[in-house]
mmCIF file of C-alpha atoms in Angstrom:
data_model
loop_
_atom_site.group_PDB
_atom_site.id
_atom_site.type_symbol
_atom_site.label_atom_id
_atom_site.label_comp_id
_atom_site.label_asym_id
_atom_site.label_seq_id
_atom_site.Cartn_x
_atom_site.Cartn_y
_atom_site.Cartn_z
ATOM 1 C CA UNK U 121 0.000 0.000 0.000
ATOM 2 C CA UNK U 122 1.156 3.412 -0.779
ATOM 3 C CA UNK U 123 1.561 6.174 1.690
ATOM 4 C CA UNK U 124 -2.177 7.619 1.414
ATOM 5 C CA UNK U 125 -3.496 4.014 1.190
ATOM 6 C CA UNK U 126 -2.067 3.406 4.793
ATOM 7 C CA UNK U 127 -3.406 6.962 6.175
ATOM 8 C CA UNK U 128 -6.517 5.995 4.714
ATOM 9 C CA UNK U 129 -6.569 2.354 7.367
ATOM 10 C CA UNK U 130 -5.167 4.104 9.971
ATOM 11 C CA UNK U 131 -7.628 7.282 10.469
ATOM 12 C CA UNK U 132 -10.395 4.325 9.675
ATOM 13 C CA UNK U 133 -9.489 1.710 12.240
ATOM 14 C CA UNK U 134 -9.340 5.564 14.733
ATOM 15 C CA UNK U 135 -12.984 5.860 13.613
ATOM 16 C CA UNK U 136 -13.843 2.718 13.832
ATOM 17 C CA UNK U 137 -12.704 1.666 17.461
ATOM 18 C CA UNK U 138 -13.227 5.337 19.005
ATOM 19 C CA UNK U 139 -16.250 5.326 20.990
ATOM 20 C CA UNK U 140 -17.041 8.018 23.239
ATOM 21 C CA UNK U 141 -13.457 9.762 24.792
ATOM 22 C CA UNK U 142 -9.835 7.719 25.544
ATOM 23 C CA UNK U 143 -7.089 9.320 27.513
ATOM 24 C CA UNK U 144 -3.748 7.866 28.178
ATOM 25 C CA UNK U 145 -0.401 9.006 29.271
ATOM 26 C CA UNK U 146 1.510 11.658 27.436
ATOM 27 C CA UNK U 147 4.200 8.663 27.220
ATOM 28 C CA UNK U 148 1.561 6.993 25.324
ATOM 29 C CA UNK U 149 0.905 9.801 22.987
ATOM 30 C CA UNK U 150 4.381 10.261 22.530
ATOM 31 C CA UNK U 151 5.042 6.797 21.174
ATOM 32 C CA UNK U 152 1.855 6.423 19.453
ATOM 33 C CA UNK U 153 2.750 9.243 17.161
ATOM 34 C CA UNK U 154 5.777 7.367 16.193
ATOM 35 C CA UNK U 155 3.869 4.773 15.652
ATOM 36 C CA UNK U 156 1.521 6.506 12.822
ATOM 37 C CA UNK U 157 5.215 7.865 11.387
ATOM 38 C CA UNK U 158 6.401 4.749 11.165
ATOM 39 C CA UNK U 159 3.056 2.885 9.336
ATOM 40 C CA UNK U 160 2.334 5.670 6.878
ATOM 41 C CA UNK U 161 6.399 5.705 5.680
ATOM 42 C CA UNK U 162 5.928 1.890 4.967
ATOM 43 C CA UNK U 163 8.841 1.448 8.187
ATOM 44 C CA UNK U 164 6.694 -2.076 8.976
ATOM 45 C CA UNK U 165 9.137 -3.421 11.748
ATOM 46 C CA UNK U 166 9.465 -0.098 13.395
ATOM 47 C CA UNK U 167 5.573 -0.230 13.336
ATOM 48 C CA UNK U 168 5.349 -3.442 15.177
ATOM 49 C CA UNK U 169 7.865 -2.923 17.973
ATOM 50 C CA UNK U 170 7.304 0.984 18.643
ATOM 51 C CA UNK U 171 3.322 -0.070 18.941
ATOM 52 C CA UNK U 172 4.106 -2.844 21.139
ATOM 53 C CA UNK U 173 6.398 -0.160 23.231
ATOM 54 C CA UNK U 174 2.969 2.065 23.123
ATOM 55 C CA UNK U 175 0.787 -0.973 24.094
ATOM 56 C CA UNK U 176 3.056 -1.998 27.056
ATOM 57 C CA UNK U 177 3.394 1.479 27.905
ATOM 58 C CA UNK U 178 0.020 1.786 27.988
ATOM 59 C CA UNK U 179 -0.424 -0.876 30.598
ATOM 60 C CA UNK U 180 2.185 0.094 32.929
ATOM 61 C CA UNK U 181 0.307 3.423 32.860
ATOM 62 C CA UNK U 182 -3.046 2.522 33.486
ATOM 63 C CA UNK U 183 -2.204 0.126 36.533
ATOM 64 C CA UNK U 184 0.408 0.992 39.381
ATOM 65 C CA UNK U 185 0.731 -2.944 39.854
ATOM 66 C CA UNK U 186 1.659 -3.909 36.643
ATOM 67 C CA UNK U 187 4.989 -2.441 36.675
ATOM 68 C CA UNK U 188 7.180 -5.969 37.565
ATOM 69 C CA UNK U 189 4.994 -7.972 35.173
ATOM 70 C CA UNK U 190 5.971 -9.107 32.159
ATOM 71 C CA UNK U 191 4.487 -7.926 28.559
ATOM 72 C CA UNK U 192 2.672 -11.685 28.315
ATOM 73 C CA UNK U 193 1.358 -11.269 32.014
ATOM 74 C CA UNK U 194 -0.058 -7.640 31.324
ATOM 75 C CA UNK U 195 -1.614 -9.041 28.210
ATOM 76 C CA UNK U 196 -3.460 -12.515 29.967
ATOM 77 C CA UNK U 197 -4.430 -9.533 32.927
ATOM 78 C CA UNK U 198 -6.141 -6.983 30.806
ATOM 79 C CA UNK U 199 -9.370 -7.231 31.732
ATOM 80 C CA UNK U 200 -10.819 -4.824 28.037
ATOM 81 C CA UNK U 201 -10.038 -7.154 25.251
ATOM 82 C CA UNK U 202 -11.915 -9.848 23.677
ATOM 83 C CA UNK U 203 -10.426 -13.628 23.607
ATOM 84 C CA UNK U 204 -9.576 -12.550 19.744
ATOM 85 C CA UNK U 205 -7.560 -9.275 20.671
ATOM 86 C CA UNK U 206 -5.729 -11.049 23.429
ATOM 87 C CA UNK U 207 -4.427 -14.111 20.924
ATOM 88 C CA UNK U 208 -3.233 -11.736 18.743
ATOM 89 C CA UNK U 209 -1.647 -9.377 21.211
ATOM 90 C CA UNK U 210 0.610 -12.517 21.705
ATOM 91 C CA UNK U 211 0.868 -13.397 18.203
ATOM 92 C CA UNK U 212 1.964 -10.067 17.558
ATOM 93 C CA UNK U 213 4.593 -10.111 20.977
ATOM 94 C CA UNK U 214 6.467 -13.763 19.636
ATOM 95 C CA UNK U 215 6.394 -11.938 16.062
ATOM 96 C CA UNK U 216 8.590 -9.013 17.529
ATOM 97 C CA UNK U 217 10.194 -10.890 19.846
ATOM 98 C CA UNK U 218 11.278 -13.044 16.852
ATOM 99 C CA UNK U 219 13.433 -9.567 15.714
ATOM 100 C CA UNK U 220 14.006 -8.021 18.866
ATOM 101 C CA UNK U 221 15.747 -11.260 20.913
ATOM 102 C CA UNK U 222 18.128 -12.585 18.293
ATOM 103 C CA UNK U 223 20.472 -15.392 18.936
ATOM 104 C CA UNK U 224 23.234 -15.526 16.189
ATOM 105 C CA UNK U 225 21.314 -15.134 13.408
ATOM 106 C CA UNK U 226 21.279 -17.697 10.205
ATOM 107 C CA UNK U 227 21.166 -14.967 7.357
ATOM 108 C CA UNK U 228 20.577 -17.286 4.435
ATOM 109 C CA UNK U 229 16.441 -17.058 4.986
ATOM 110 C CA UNK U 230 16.445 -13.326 4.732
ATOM 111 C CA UNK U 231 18.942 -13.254 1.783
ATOM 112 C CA UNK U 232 17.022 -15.965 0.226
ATOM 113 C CA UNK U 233 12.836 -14.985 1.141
ATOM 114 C CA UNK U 234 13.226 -11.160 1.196
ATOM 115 C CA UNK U 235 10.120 -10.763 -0.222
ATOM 116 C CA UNK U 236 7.953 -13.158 2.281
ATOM 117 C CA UNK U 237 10.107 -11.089 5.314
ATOM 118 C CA UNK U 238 8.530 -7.895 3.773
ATOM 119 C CA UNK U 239 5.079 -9.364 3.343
ATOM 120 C CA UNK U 240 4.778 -10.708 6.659
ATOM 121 C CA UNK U 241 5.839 -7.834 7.936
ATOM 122 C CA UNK U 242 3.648 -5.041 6.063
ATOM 123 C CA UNK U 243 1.082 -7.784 7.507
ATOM 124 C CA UNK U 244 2.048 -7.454 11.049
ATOM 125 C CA UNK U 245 2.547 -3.609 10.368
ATOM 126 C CA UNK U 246 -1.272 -3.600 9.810
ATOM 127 C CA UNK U 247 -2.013 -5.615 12.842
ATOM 128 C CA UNK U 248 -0.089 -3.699 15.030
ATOM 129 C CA UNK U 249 -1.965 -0.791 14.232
ATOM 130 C CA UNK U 250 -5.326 -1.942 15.157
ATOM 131 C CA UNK U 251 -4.147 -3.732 17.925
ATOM 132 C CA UNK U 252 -2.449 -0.688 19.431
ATOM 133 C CA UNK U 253 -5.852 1.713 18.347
ATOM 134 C CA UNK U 254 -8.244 -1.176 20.162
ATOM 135 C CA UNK U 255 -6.190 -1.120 23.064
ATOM 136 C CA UNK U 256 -5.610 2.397 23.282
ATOM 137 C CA UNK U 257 -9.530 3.278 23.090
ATOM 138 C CA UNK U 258 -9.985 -0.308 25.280
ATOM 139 C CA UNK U 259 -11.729 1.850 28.016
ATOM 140 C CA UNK U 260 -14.063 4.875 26.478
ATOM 141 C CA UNK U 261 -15.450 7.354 28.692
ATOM 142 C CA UNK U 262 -18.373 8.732 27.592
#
């Protein structure tokens, strides 16, 4: 998708999941904004691990006792989501921490699939997004 194709989802899904008012940290705003940078500029992996800073963030924020837990443990614990929202929280959490915890890397499957490491990407990119805009507007006040 091309730059305006991607503002296009991104103002929809905000539409789409906004009901009533959402307020969050300024931390939260901060990273979400590089978040929408990252998505419209095509930057897919940035996407997916700045939004699941901004979703982790987000729980740490909202709850004074979450701050020892673990990103999987804040994710089982939030009480907002659907069953759907929370398996793909953790899909999207073992997809980044498939790029963010690297172990001595084999580089022949990058050099070799390029094009399937970009597609699943832009794919997780997308995700990311409207996990990190349902979580975000998880708890409306009206």
């Amino acid at each position: 998708m091309n730059k305006e194709d991607r503002e296009k989802f991104f103002i929809e899904q905000e539409e789409k999941l906004l009901v009533g008012g959402a307020t969050f940290s300024e931390w939260c705003t901060f990273i979400s904004k590089s978040v929408y940078d990252a998505f419209i500029n095509g930057a897919d992996l940035a996407t997916v691990i700045t939004a699941l800073a901004c979703i982790e963030t987000y729980f740490r924020t909202e709850d004074s006792s979450s701050r020892k837990k673990d990103l999987c443990t804040l994710i089982d614990q939030y009480p907002f989501l659907d069953a759907d929202d929370h398996q793909d929280l953790h899909k999207l959490r073992k997809y980044r921490n498939r790029w963010v915890h690297i172990n001595a890397p084999d580089d022949l499957p990058i050099l070799f699939y390029e094009e399937e490491f970009l597609k699943e990407a832009e794919e997780m990119a997308f995700l990311s997004v409207r996990l990190l805009l349902t979580v975000l507007f998880s708890h409306p006040f009206i």
